[in-house]
PDB file of C-alpha atoms in Angstrom:
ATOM      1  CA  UNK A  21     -42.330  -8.008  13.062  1.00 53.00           C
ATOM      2  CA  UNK A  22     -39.114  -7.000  12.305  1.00 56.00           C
ATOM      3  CA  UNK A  23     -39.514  -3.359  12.943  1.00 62.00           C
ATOM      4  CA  UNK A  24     -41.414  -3.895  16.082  1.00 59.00           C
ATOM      5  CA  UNK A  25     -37.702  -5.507  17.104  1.00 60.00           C
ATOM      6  CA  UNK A  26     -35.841  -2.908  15.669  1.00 55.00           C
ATOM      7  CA  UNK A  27     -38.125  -0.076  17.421  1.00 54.00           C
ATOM      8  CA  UNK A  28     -37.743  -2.028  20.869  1.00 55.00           C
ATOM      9  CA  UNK A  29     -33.672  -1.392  20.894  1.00 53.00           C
ATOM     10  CA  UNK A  30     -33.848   1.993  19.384  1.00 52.00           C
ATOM     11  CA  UNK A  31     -35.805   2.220  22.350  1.00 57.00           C
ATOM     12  CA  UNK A  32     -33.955   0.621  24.737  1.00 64.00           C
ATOM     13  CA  UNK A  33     -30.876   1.861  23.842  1.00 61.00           C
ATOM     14  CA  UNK A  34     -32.104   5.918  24.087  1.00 68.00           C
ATOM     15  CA  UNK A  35     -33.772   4.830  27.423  1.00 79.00           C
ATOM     16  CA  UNK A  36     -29.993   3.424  28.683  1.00 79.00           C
ATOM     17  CA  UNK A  37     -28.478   6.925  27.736  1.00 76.00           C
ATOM     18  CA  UNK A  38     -31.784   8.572  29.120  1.00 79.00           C
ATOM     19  CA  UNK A  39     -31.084   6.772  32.511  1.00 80.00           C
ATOM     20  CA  UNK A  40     -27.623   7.348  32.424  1.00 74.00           C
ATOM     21  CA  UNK A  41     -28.302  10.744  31.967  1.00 74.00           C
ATOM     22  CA  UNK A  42     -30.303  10.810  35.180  1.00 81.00           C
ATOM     23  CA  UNK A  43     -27.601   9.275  37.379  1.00 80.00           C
ATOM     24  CA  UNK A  44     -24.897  11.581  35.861  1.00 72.00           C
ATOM     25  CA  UNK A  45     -27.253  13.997  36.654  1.00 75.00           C
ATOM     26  CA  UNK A  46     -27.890  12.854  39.611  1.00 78.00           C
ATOM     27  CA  UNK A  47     -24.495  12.086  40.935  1.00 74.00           C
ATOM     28  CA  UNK A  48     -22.649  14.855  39.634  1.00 68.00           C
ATOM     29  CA  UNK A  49     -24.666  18.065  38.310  1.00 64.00           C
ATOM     30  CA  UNK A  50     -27.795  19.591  38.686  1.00 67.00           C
ATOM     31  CA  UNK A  51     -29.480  18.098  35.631  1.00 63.00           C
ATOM     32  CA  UNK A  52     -28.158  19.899  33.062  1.00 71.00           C
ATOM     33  CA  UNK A  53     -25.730  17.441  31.383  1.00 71.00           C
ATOM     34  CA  UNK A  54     -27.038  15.617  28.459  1.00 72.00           C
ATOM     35  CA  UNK A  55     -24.404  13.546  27.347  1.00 69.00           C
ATOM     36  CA  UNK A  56     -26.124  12.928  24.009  1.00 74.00           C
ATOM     37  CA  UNK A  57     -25.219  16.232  22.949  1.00 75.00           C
ATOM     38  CA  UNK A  58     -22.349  16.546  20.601  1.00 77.00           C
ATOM     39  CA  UNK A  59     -19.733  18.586  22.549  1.00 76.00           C
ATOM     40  CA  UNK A  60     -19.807  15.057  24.296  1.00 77.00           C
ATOM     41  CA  UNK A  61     -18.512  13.893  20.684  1.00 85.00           C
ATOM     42  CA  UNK A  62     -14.805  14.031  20.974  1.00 89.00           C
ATOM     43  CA  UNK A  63     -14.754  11.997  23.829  1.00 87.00           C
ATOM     44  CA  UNK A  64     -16.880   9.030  22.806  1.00 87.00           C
ATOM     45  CA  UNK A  65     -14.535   8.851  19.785  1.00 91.00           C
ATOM     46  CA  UNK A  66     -11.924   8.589  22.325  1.00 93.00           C
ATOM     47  CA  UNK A  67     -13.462   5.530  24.212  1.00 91.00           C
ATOM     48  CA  UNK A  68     -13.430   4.027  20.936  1.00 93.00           C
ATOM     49  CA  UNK A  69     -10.006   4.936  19.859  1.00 95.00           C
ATOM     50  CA  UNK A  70      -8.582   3.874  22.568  1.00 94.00           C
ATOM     51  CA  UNK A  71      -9.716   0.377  22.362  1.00 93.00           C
ATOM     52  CA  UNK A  72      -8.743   0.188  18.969  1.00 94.00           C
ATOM     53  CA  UNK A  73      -5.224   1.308  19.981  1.00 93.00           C
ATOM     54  CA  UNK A  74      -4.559  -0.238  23.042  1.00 92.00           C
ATOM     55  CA  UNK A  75      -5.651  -3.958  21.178  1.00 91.00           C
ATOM     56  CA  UNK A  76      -3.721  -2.830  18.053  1.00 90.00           C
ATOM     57  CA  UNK A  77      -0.309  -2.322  19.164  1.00 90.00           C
ATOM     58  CA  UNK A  78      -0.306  -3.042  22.922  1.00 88.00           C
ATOM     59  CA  UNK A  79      -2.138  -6.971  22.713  1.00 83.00           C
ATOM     60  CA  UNK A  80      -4.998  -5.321  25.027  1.00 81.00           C
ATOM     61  CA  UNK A  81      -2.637  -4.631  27.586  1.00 82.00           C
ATOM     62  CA  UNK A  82      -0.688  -0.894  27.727  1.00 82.00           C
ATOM     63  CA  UNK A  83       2.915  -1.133  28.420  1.00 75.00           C
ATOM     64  CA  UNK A  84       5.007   1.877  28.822  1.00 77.00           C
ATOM     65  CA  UNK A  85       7.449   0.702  26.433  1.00 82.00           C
ATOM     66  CA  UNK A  86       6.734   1.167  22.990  1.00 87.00           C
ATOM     67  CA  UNK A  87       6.610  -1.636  20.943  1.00 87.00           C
ATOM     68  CA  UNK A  88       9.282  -1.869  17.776  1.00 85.00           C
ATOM     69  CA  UNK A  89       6.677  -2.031  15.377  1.00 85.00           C
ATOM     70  CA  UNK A  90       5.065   1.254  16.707  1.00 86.00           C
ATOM     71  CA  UNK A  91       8.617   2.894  16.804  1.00 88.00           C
ATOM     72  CA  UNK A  92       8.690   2.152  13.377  1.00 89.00           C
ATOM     73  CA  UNK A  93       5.200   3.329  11.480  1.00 92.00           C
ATOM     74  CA  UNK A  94       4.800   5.730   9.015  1.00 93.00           C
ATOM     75  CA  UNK A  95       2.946   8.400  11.325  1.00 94.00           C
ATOM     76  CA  UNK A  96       2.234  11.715   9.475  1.00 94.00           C
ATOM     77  CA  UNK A  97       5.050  13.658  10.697  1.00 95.00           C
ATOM     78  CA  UNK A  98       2.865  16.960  11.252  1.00 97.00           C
ATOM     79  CA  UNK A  99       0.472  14.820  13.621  1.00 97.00           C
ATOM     80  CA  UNK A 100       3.112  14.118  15.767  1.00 97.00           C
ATOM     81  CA  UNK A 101       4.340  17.493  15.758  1.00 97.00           C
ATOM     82  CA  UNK A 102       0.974  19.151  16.165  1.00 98.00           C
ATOM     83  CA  UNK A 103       0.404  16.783  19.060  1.00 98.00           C
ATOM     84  CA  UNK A 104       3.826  17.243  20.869  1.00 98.00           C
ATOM     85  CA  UNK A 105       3.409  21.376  20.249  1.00 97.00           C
ATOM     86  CA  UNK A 106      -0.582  21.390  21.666  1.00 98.00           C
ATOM     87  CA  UNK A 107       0.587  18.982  25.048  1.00 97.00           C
ATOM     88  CA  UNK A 108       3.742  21.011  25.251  1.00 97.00           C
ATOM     89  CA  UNK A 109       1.490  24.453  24.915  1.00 96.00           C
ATOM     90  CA  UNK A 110      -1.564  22.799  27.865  1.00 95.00           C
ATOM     91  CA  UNK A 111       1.286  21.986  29.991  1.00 95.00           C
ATOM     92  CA  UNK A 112       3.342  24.968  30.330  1.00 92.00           C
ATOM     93  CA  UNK A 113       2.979  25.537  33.919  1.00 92.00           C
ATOM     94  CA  UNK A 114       3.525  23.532  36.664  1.00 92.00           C
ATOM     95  CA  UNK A 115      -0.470  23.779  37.909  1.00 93.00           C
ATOM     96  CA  UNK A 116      -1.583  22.210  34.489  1.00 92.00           C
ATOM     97  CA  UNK A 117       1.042  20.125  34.325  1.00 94.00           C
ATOM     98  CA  UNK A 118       0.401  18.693  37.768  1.00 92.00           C
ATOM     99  CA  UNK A 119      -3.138  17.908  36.875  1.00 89.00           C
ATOM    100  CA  UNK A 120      -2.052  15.251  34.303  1.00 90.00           C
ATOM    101  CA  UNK A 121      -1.171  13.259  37.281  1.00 89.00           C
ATOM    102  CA  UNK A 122       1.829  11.577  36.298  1.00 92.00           C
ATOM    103  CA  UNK A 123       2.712   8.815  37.981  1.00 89.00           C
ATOM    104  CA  UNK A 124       6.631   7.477  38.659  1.00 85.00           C
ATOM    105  CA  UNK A 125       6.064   4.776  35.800  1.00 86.00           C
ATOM    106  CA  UNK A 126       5.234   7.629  33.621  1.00 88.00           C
ATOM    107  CA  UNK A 127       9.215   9.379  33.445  1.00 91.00           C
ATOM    108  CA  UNK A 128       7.723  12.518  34.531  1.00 92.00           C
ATOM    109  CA  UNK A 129      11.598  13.419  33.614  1.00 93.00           C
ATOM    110  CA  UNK A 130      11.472  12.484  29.991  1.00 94.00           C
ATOM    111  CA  UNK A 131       7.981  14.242  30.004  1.00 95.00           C
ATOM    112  CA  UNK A 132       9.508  17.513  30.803  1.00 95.00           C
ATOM    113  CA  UNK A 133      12.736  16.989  29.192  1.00 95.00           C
ATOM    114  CA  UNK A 134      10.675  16.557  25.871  1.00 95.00           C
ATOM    115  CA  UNK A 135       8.510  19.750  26.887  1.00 95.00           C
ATOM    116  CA  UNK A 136      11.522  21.250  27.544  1.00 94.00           C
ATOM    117  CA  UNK A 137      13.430  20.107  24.033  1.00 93.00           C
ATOM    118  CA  UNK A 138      16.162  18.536  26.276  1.00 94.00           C
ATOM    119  CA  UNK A 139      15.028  15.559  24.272  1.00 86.00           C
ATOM    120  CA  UNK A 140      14.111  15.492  20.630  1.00 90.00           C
ATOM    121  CA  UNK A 141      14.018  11.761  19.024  1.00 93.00           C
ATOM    122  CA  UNK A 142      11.524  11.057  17.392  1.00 93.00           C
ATOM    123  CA  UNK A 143      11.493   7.951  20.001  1.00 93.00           C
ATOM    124  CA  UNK A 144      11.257  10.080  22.896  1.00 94.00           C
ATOM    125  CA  UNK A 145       8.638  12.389  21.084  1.00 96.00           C
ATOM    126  CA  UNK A 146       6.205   9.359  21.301  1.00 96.00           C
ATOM    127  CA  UNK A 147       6.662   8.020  24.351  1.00 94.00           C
ATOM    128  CA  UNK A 148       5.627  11.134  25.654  1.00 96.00           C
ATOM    129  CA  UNK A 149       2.537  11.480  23.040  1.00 97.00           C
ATOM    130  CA  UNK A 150       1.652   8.341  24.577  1.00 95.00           C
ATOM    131  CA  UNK A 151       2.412   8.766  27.957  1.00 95.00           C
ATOM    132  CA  UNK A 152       0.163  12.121  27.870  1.00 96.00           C
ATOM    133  CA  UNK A 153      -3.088  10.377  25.799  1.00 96.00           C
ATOM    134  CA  UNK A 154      -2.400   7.513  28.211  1.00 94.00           C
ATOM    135  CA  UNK A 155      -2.949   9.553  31.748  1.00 93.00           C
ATOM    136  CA  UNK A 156      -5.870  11.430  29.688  1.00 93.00           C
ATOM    137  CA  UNK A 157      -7.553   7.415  29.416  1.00 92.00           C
ATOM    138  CA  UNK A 158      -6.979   6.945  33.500  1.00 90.00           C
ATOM    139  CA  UNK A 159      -8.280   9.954  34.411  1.00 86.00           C
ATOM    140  CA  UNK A 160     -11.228   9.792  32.315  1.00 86.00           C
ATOM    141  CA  UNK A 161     -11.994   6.164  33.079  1.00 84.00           C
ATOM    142  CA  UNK A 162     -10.783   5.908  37.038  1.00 81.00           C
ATOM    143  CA  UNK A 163     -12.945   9.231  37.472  1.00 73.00           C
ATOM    144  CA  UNK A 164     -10.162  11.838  37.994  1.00 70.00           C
ATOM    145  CA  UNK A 165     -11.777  13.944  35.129  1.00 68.00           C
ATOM    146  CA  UNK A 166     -15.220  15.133  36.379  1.00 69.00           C
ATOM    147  CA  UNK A 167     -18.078  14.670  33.979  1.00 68.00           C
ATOM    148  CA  UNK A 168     -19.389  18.220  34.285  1.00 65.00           C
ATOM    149  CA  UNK A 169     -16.264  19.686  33.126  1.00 70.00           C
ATOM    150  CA  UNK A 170     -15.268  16.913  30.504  1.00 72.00           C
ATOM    151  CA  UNK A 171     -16.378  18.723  27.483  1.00 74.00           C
ATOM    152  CA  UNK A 172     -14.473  21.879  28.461  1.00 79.00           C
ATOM    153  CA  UNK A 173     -11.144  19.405  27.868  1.00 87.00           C
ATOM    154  CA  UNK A 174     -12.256  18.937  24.102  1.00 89.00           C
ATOM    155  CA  UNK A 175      -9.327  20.051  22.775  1.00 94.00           C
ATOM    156  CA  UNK A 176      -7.763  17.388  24.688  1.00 95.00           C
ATOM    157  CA  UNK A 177      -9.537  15.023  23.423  1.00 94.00           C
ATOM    158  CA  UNK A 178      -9.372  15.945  19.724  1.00 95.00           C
ATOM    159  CA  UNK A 179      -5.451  15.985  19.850  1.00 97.00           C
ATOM    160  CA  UNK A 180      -5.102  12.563  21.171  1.00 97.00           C
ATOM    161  CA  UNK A 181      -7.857  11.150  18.782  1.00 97.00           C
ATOM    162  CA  UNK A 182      -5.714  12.738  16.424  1.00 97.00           C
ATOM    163  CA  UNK A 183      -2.631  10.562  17.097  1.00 97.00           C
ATOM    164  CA  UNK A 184      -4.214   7.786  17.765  1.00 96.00           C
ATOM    165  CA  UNK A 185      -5.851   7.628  14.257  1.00 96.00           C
ATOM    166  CA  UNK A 186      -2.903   8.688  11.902  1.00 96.00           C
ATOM    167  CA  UNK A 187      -1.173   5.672  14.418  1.00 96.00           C
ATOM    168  CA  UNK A 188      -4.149   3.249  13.281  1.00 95.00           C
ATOM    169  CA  UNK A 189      -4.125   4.548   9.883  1.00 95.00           C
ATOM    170  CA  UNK A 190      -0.786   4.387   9.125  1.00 95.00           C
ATOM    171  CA  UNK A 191      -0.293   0.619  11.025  1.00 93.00           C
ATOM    172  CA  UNK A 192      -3.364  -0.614   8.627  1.00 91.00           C
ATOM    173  CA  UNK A 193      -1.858   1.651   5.734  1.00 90.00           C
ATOM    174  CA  UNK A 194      -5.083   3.624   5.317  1.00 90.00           C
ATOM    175  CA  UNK A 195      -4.684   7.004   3.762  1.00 80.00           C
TER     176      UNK A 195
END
């Protein structure tokens, strides 16, 4: 009986991403998304690594202002700089940098200035790590990204998922 059970949600659970295949579809492509497929990969990871970040060191709530304990972890040093050079690479130019759609609670200032290397503390480094993985989660999840193009901003998502796990890692002292 108990692999009748265990059939029905390996069922049901490839018929919900079958059906939300179809709206995506639907909605916005011509059927040729399939979400299962792994160039999808890097940004289910970052669904998931974003909860686990925003719970871990923002109490389930994202504040611009980084707490001290986050100020303080042990990041791997060449994550952070890896991240800063790849954002500071994307967002060279002022089209690309417009379509991170910074907001005024974002210091589009201290953004650039860090870009820029008007500002180099390590503080100011990951604000702006965070400020950039944190417009990356509203435009995925209030629908400024379009799905049909979302796995062509991979590379996005792999250097935020990145950060956020040498942040995890080095808060729970995982190496």
């Amino acid at each position: 009986m108990k692999n009748m059970e265990e059939e029905n949600i390996i069922t049901e659970q490839s018929s919900i991403t079958a059906r939300l295949n179809k709206v995506i579809n639907s909605i916005a492509h011509d059927g040729t998304i399939n979400i299962s497929d792994c160039k999808y990969d890097e940004i289910r990871n970052f669904m998931y690594l974003w909860n686990l970040f925003e719970n871990n060191f923002f109490n389930k709530n994202y504040d611009y202002t980084l707490p001290d304990d986050f100020k303080h972890l042990a990041i791997d040093q060449r994550v952070i700089e890896d991240t800063l050079n790849y954002f500071k690479s994307r967002y060279k130019d002022d089209t690309t940098f417009r379509k991170l759609h910074l907001r005024g609670c974002d210091n589009q200032e201290q953004v650039r200035d860090v870009f820029n290397e008007v500002r180099i503390s390590a503080e100011d480094k990951l604000q702006v790590i965070n400020t950039v993985i944190y417009r990356y989660r509203c435009n995925l999840f209030h629908g400024t990204k379009e799905i049909q193009s979302l796995w062509k901003q991979k590379d996005n998502f792999i250097h935020a998922n990145q950060f956020i796990l040498a942040c995890l890692e080095a808060k729970l002292n995982i190496k």
